[in-house]
Tab-separated table of C-alpha atoms in Angstrom:
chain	number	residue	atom	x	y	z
A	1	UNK	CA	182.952	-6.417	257.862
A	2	UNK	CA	181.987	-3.086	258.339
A	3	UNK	CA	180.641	-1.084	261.315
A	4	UNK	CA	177.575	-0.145	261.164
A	5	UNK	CA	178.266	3.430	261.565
A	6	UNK	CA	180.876	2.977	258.556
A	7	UNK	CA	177.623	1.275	256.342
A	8	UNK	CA	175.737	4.418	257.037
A	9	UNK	CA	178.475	6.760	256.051
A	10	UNK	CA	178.467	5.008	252.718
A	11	UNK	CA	174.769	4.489	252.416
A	12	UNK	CA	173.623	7.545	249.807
A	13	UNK	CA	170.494	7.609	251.367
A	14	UNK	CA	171.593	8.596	255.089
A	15	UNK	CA	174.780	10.581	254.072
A	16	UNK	CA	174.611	13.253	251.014
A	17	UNK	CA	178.024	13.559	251.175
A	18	UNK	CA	179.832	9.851	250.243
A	19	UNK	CA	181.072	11.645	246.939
A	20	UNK	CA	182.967	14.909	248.668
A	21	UNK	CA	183.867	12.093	251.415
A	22	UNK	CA	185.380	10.172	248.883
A	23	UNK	CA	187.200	13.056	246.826
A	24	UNK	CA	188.274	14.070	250.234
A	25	UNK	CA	189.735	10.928	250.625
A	26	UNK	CA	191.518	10.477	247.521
A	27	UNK	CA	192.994	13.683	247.401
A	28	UNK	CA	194.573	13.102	251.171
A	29	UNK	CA	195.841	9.525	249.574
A	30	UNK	CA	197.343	11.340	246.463
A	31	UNK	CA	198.795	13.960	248.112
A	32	UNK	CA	200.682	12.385	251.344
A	33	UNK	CA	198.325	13.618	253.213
A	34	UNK	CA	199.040	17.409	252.939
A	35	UNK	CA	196.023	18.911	253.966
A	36	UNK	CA	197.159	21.985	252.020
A	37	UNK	CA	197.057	20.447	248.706
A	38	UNK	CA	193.242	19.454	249.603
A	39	UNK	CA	191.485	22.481	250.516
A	40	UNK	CA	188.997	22.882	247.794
A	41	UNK	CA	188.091	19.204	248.649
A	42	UNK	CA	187.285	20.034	252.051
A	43	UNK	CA	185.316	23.407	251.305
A	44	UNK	CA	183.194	21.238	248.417
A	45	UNK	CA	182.737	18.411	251.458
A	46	UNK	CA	182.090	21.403	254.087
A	47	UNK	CA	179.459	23.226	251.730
A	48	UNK	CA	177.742	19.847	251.008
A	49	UNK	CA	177.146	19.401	255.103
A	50	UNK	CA	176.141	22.556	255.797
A	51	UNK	CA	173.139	22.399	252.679
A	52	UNK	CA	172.079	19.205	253.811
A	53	UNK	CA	172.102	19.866	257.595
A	54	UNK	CA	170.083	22.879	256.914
A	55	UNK	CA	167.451	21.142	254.466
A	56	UNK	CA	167.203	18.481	256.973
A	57	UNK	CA	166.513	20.871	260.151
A	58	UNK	CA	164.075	22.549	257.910
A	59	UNK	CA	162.068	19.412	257.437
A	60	UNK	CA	162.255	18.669	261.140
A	61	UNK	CA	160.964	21.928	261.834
A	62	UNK	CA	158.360	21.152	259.143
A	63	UNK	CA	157.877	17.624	260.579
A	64	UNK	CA	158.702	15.734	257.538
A	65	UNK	CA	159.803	12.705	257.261
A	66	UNK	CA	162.799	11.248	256.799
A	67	UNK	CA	164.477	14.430	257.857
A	68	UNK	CA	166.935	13.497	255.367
A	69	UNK	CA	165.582	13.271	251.694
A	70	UNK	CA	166.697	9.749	249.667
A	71	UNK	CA	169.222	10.377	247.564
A	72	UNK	CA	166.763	9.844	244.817
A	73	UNK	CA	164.976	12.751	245.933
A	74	UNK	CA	168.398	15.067	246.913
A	75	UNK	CA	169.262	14.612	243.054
A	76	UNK	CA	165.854	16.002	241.861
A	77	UNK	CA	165.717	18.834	244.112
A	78	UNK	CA	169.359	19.638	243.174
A	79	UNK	CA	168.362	19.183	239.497
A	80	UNK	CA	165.360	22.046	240.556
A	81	UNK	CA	167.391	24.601	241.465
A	82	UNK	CA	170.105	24.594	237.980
């Protein structure tokens, strides 16, 4: 069984991030873990906390809640700005 911190880090609707988590992941797995060969992994992963860290201190600041949008939601306002 899980931890619940680990059931949150999967859980799309608290973390934004499972999928460059998971890429992340893989690519360390594949690759022996030679953080060399997995850079671009880590700047997708890196880029995807930093947008959702600052959306979410936005709606703080707004007082909206959650703070962090369902995942439903993340995909439509991702879909907004193509």
């Amino acid at each position: 069984r899980m931890s619940r911190h680990a059931q949150q880090l999967r859980d799309h609707d608290i973390n934004p991030c499972v999928v460059e988590t998971d890429a992340s992941r893989k690519c360390m797995d594949d690759n022996n873990y030679n953080k060399d060969m997995c850079t671009a992994y880590f700047l997708k992963y890196k880029s995807c906390r930093k947008f959702w860290h600052n959306i979410m201190m936005q709606r703080k600041r707004n007082g909206v809640k959650p703070e962090m949008p369902s995942a439903e939601e993340r995909k439509k306002m991702l879909e907004s700005m193509e």
